PDB file as gemmi writes it, atoms N, CA and C in Angstrom:
CRYST1    1.000    1.000    1.000  90.00  90.00  90.00 P 1                      
ATOM      1  N   MET A   1     -90.352  15.393  25.974  1.00  0.00           N  
ATOM      2  CA  MET A   1     -89.560  16.424  26.573  1.00  0.00           C  
ATOM      3  C   MET A   1     -89.219  17.432  25.487  1.00  0.00           C  
ATOM      4  N   VAL A   2     -89.312  18.696  25.839  1.00  0.00           N  
ATOM      5  CA  VAL A   2     -88.898  19.770  24.934  1.00  0.00           C  
ATOM      6  C   VAL A   2     -87.522  20.226  25.386  1.00  0.00           C  
ATOM      7  N   ILE A   3     -86.586  20.275  24.457  1.00  0.00           N  
ATOM      8  CA  ILE A   3     -85.240  20.772  24.743  1.00  0.00           C  
ATOM      9  C   ILE A   3     -85.059  22.045  23.933  1.00  0.00           C  
ATOM     10  N   TYR A   4     -84.776  23.131  24.638  1.00  0.00           N  
ATOM     11  CA  TYR A   4     -84.634  24.433  24.010  1.00  0.00           C  
ATOM     12  C   TYR A   4     -83.180  24.668  23.604  1.00  0.00           C  
ATOM     13  N   PRO A   5     -82.944  25.591  22.672  1.00  0.00           N  
ATOM     14  CA  PRO A   5     -81.584  25.831  22.183  1.00  0.00           C  
ATOM     15  C   PRO A   5     -80.559  26.126  23.277  1.00  0.00           C  
ATOM     16  N   GLY A   6     -80.947  26.771  24.355  1.00  0.00           N  
ATOM     17  CA  GLY A   6     -80.012  27.081  25.430  1.00  0.00           C  
ATOM     18  C   GLY A   6     -79.701  25.903  26.332  1.00  0.00           C  
ATOM     19  N   GLY A   7     -80.348  24.753  26.082  1.00  0.00           N  
ATOM     20  CA  GLY A   7     -80.094  23.562  26.885  1.00  0.00           C  
ATOM     21  C   GLY A   7     -81.119  23.324  27.977  1.00  0.00           C  
ATOM     22  N   THR A   8     -82.016  24.281  28.223  1.00  0.00           N  
ATOM     23  CA  THR A   8     -83.066  24.037  29.211  1.00  0.00           C  
ATOM     24  C   THR A   8     -84.076  23.067  28.619  1.00  0.00           C  
ATOM     25  N   TYR A   9     -84.806  22.404  29.475  1.00  0.00           N  
ATOM     26  CA  TYR A   9     -85.773  21.416  29.005  1.00  0.00           C  
ATOM     27  C   TYR A   9     -86.931  21.319  29.984  1.00  0.00           C  
ATOM     28  N   LYS A  10     -88.032  20.749  29.485  1.00  0.00           N  
ATOM     29  CA  LYS A  10     -89.174  20.479  30.350  1.00  0.00           C  
ATOM     30  C   LYS A  10     -89.949  19.299  29.780  1.00  0.00           C  
ATOM     31  N   PRO A  11     -90.454  18.425  30.647  1.00  0.00           N  
ATOM     32  CA  PRO A  11     -91.288  17.318  30.171  1.00  0.00           C  
ATOM     33  C   PRO A  11     -92.657  17.837  29.755  1.00  0.00           C  
ATOM     34  N   VAL A  12     -93.193  17.282  28.688  1.00  0.00           N  
ATOM     35  CA  VAL A  12     -94.517  17.689  28.233  1.00  0.00           C  
ATOM     36  C   VAL A  12     -95.501  16.519  28.210  1.00  0.00           C  
ATOM     37  N   LEU A  13     -95.016  15.307  28.194  1.00  0.00           N  
ATOM     38  CA  LEU A  13     -95.865  14.118  28.282  1.00  0.00           C  
ATOM     39  C   LEU A  13     -95.258  13.175  29.310  1.00  0.00           C  
ATOM     40  N   THR A  14     -96.109  12.577  30.138  1.00  0.00           N  
ATOM     41  CA  THR A  14     -95.652  11.657  31.182  1.00  0.00           C  
ATOM     42  C   THR A  14     -96.537  10.424  31.201  1.00  0.00           C  
ATOM     43  N   SER A  15     -96.313   9.564  32.178  1.00  0.00           N  
ATOM     44  CA  SER A  15     -97.152   8.372  32.314  1.00  0.00           C  
ATOM     45  C   SER A  15     -98.605   8.756  32.567  1.00  0.00           C  
ATOM     46  N   ALA A  16     -98.852   9.936  33.142  1.00  0.00           N  
ATOM     47  CA  ALA A  16    -100.229  10.399  33.342  1.00  0.00           C  
ATOM     48  C   ALA A  16    -100.941  10.626  32.009  1.00  0.00           C  
ATOM     49  N   ASP A  17    -100.160  10.840  30.946  1.00  0.00           N  
ATOM     50  CA  ASP A  17    -100.718  11.019  29.608  1.00  0.00           C  
ATOM     51  C   ASP A  17    -100.865   9.697  28.858  1.00  0.00           C  
ATOM     52  N   GLY A  18    -100.496   8.604  29.521  1.00  0.00           N  
ATOM     53  CA  GLY A  18    -100.642   7.295  28.906  1.00  0.00           C  
ATOM     54  C   GLY A  18     -99.358   6.700  28.365  1.00  0.00           C  
ATOM     55  N   LEU A  19     -98.212   7.358  28.573  1.00  0.00           N  
ATOM     56  CA  LEU A  19     -96.944   6.802  28.108  1.00  0.00           C  
ATOM     57  C   LEU A  19     -96.452   5.751  29.098  1.00  0.00           C  
ATOM     58  N   ALA A  20     -96.172   4.567  28.613  1.00  0.00           N  
ATOM     59  CA  ALA A  20     -95.652   3.501  29.467  1.00  0.00           C  
ATOM     60  C   ALA A  20     -94.191   3.221  29.130  1.00  0.00           C  
ATOM     61  N   SER A  21     -93.914   3.012  27.866  1.00  0.00           N  
ATOM     62  CA  SER A  21     -92.540   2.748  27.431  1.00  0.00           C  
ATOM     63  C   SER A  21     -92.376   3.265  26.004  1.00  0.00           C  
ATOM     64  N   PRO A  22     -92.305   4.610  25.855  1.00  0.00           N  
ATOM     65  CA  PRO A  22     -92.156   5.172  24.511  1.00  0.00           C  
ATOM     66  C   PRO A  22     -90.878   4.674  23.849  1.00  0.00           C  
ATOM     67  N   SER A  23     -90.994   4.310  22.587  1.00  0.00           N  
ATOM     68  CA  SER A  23     -89.845   3.718  21.906  1.00  0.00           C  
ATOM     69  C   SER A  23     -89.353   4.530  20.713  1.00  0.00           C  
ATOM     70  N   ALA A  24     -90.196   5.392  20.154  1.00  0.00           N  
ATOM     71  CA  ALA A  24     -89.767   6.209  19.016  1.00  0.00           C  
ATOM     72  C   ALA A  24     -90.710   7.391  18.871  1.00  0.00           C  
ATOM     73  N   THR A  25     -90.193   8.461  18.280  1.00  0.00           N  
ATOM     74  CA  THR A  25     -91.018   9.631  17.984  1.00  0.00           C  
ATOM     75  C   THR A  25     -90.757  10.081  16.556  1.00  0.00           C  
ATOM     76  N   ALA A  26     -91.739  10.738  15.999  1.00  0.00           N  
ATOM     77  CA  ALA A  26     -91.596  11.333  14.675  1.00  0.00           C  
ATOM     78  C   ALA A  26     -92.446  12.598  14.644  1.00  0.00           C  
ATOM     79  N   VAL A  27     -92.005  13.568  13.862  1.00  0.00           N  
ATOM     80  CA  VAL A  27     -92.745  14.812  13.708  1.00  0.00           C  
ATOM     81  C   VAL A  27     -92.971  15.048  12.226  1.00  0.00           C  
ATOM     82  N   ARG A  28     -94.198  15.412  11.888  1.00  0.00           N  
ATOM     83  CA  ARG A  28     -94.515  15.802  10.512  1.00  0.00           C  
ATOM     84  C   ARG A  28     -95.431  17.015  10.598  1.00  0.00           C  
ATOM     85  N   GLY A  29     -94.914  18.146  10.173  1.00  0.00           N  
ATOM     86  CA  GLY A  29     -95.682  19.381  10.297  1.00  0.00           C  
ATOM     87  C   GLY A  29     -95.923  19.695  11.763  1.00  0.00           C  
ATOM     88  N   GLU A  30     -97.197  19.811  12.128  1.00  0.00           N  
ATOM     89  CA  GLU A  30     -97.558  20.080  13.520  1.00  0.00           C  
ATOM     90  C   GLU A  30     -97.992  18.815  14.261  1.00  0.00           C  
ATOM     91  N   ARG A  31     -97.761  17.650  13.669  1.00  0.00           N  
ATOM     92  CA  ARG A  31     -98.181  16.396  14.309  1.00  0.00           C  
ATOM     93  C   ARG A  31     -96.985  15.676  14.912  1.00  0.00           C  
ATOM     94  N   LEU A  32     -97.185  15.163  16.122  1.00  0.00           N  
ATOM     95  CA  LEU A  32     -96.193  14.366  16.829  1.00  0.00           C  
ATOM     96  C   LEU A  32     -96.736  12.950  16.915  1.00  0.00           C  
ATOM     97  N   TYR A  33     -95.916  11.978  16.583  1.00  0.00           N  
ATOM     98  CA  TYR A  33     -96.291  10.563  16.655  1.00  0.00           C  
ATOM     99  C   TYR A  33     -95.345   9.878  17.630  1.00  0.00           C  
ATOM    100  N   ILE A  34     -95.899   9.103  18.554  1.00  0.00           N  
ATOM    101  CA  ILE A  34     -95.097   8.389  19.545  1.00  0.00           C  
ATOM    102  C   ILE A  34     -95.524   6.932  19.550  1.00  0.00           C  
ATOM    103  N   THR A  35     -94.569   6.034  19.314  1.00  0.00           N  
ATOM    104  CA  THR A  35     -94.878   4.612  19.465  1.00  0.00           C  
ATOM    105  C   THR A  35     -94.559   4.227  20.898  1.00  0.00           C  
ATOM    106  N   ASP A  36     -95.438   3.421  21.469  1.00  0.00           N  
ATOM    107  CA  ASP A  36     -95.302   2.985  22.849  1.00  0.00           C  
ATOM    108  C   ASP A  36     -95.307   1.463  22.843  1.00  0.00           C  
ATOM    109  N   GLY A  37     -94.203   0.884  23.296  1.00  0.00           N  
ATOM    110  CA  GLY A  37     -94.060  -0.567  23.248  1.00  0.00           C  
ATOM    111  C   GLY A  37     -94.948  -1.330  24.207  1.00  0.00           C  
ATOM    112  N   GLY A  38     -95.491  -0.670  25.230  1.00  0.00           N  
ATOM    113  CA  GLY A  38     -96.374  -1.352  26.175  1.00  0.00           C  
ATOM    114  C   GLY A  38     -95.675  -2.442  26.951  1.00  0.00           C  
ATOM    115  N   VAL A  39     -94.410  -2.216  27.316  1.00  0.00           N  
ATOM    116  CA  VAL A  39     -93.645  -3.255  28.008  1.00  0.00           C  
ATOM    117  C   VAL A  39     -94.194  -3.557  29.399  1.00  0.00           C  
ATOM    118  N   PRO A  40     -94.434  -2.554  30.272  1.00  0.00           N  
ATOM    119  CA  PRO A  40     -94.968  -2.896  31.584  1.00  0.00           C  
ATOM    120  C   PRO A  40     -96.452  -3.264  31.502  1.00  0.00           C  
ATOM    121  N   GLU A  41     -96.953  -3.883  32.551  1.00  0.00           N  
ATOM    122  CA  GLU A  41     -98.388  -4.202  32.612  1.00  0.00           C  
ATOM    123  C   GLU A  41     -99.180  -2.943  32.350  1.00  0.00           C  
ATOM    124  N   PRO A  42    -100.250  -2.957  31.632  1.00  0.00           N  
ATOM    125  CA  PRO A  42    -100.999  -4.101  31.125  1.00  0.00           C  
ATOM    126  C   PRO A  42    -100.636  -4.491  29.699  1.00  0.00           C  
ATOM    127  N   HIS A  43     -99.434  -4.200  29.241  1.00  0.00           N  
ATOM    128  CA  HIS A  43     -98.965  -4.569  27.899  1.00  0.00           C  
ATOM    129  C   HIS A  43     -99.916  -4.066  26.817  1.00  0.00           C  
ATOM    130  N   ASP A  44     -99.958  -2.757  26.689  1.00  0.00           N  
ATOM    131  CA  ASP A  44    -100.883  -2.116  25.753  1.00  0.00           C  
ATOM    132  C   ASP A  44    -100.097  -1.286  24.740  1.00  0.00           C  
ATOM    133  N   PRO A  45     -99.428  -1.944  23.758  1.00  0.00           N  
ATOM    134  CA  PRO A  45     -98.679  -1.177  22.759  1.00  0.00           C  
ATOM    135  C   PRO A  45     -99.631  -0.326  21.920  1.00  0.00           C  
ATOM    136  N   LYS A  46     -99.178   0.875  21.568  1.00  0.00           N  
ATOM    137  CA  LYS A  46    -100.048   1.759  20.791  1.00  0.00           C  
ATOM    138  C   LYS A  46     -99.240   2.838  20.098  1.00  0.00           C  
ATOM    139  N   LEU A  47     -99.898   3.519  19.187  1.00  0.00           N  
ATOM    140  CA  LEU A  47     -99.354   4.698  18.533  1.00  0.00           C  
ATOM    141  C   LEU A  47    -100.181   5.878  19.025  1.00  0.00           C  
ATOM    142  N   GLN A  48     -99.509   6.866  19.607  1.00  0.00           N  
ATOM    143  CA  GLN A  48    -100.201   8.051  20.074  1.00  0.00           C  
ATOM    144  C   GLN A  48     -99.844   9.215  19.165  1.00  0.00           C  
ATOM    145  N   THR A  49    -100.799  10.113  18.957  1.00  0.00           N  
ATOM    146  CA  THR A  49    -100.549  11.296  18.145  1.00  0.00           C  
ATOM    147  C   THR A  49    -100.993  12.534  18.911  1.00  0.00           C  
ATOM    148  N   ALA A  50    -100.383  13.651  18.581  1.00  0.00           N  
ATOM    149  CA  ALA A  50    -100.749  14.921  19.207  1.00  0.00           C  
ATOM    150  C   ALA A  50    -100.414  16.056  18.255  1.00  0.00           C  
ATOM    151  N   ARG A  51    -101.072  17.174  18.447  1.00  0.00           N  
ATOM    152  CA  ARG A  51    -100.755  18.378  17.682  1.00  0.00           C  
ATOM    153  C   ARG A  51     -99.762  19.188  18.496  1.00  0.00           C  
ATOM    154  N   ILE A  52     -98.715  19.669  17.852  1.00  0.00           N  
ATOM    155  CA  ILE A  52     -97.701  20.472  18.518  1.00  0.00           C  
ATOM    156  C   ILE A  52     -98.114  21.943  18.436  1.00  0.00           C  
ATOM    157  N   ASN A  53     -98.163  22.593  19.580  1.00  0.00           N  
ATOM    158  CA  ASN A  53     -98.474  24.020  19.651  1.00  0.00           C  
ATOM    159  C   ASN A  53     -97.151  24.765  19.658  1.00  0.00           C  
ATOM    160  N   PHE A  54     -96.612  25.051  18.471  1.00  0.00           N  
ATOM    161  CA  PHE A  54     -95.299  25.691  18.374  1.00  0.00           C  
ATOM    162  C   PHE A  54     -95.221  27.052  19.061  1.00  0.00           C  
ATOM    163  N   PRO A  55     -96.227  27.924  18.934  1.00  0.00           N  
ATOM    164  CA  PRO A  55     -96.132  29.218  19.630  1.00  0.00           C  
ATOM    165  C   PRO A  55     -95.982  29.037  21.151  1.00  0.00           C  
ATOM    166  N   ALA A  56     -96.704  28.104  21.732  1.00  0.00           N  
ATOM    167  CA  ALA A  56     -96.598  27.876  23.173  1.00  0.00           C  
ATOM    168  C   ALA A  56     -95.225  27.326  23.536  1.00  0.00           C  
ATOM    169  N   LEU A  57     -94.692  26.422  22.724  1.00  0.00           N  
ATOM    170  CA  LEU A  57     -93.363  25.882  23.003  1.00  0.00           C  
ATOM    171  C   LEU A  57     -92.288  26.956  22.901  1.00  0.00           C  
ATOM    172  N   LEU A  58     -92.405  27.792  21.878  1.00  0.00           N  
ATOM    173  CA  LEU A  58     -91.410  28.839  21.693  1.00  0.00           C  
ATOM    174  C   LEU A  58     -91.525  29.917  22.772  1.00  0.00           C  
ATOM    175  N   ALA A  59     -92.718  30.163  23.275  1.00  0.00           N  
ATOM    176  CA  ALA A  59     -92.886  31.120  24.371  1.00  0.00           C  
ATOM    177  C   ALA A  59     -92.180  30.613  25.616  1.00  0.00           C  
ATOM    178  N   GLY A  60     -92.141  29.296  25.804  1.00  0.00           N  
ATOM    179  CA  GLY A  60     -91.453  28.713  26.948  1.00  0.00           C  
ATOM    180  C   GLY A  60     -89.945  28.812  26.840  1.00  0.00           C  
ATOM    181  N   ALA A  61     -89.427  29.045  25.644  1.00  0.00           N  
ATOM    182  CA  ALA A  61     -87.983  29.127  25.446  1.00  0.00           C  
ATOM    183  C   ALA A  61     -87.392  30.378  26.091  1.00  0.00           C  
ATOM    184  N   ALA A  62     -88.223  31.379  26.330  1.00  0.00           N  
ATOM    185  CA  ALA A  62     -87.734  32.627  26.919  1.00  0.00           C  
ATOM    186  C   ALA A  62     -87.469  32.480  28.413  1.00  0.00           C  
ATOM    187  N   HIS A  63     -87.921  31.411  29.025  1.00  0.00           N  
ATOM    188  CA  HIS A  63     -87.766  31.250  30.479  1.00  0.00           C  
ATOM    189  C   HIS A  63     -86.387  30.785  30.835  1.00  0.00           C  
TER     190      HIS A  63                                                      
END                                                                             
């Protein structure tokens, strides 16, 4: 979820993206790391990574 300074927010990753039970996040530069505990079936714990598109996120802040 992206939370903008004014308090508005929008989800950017969901279960459709493979998140089952995210347990922690970390950001380093333009990389986002999400640990997923895999609690519900099929119990598939994993580390997911993604590149953050800061210009696109900041463009959404104007809405």
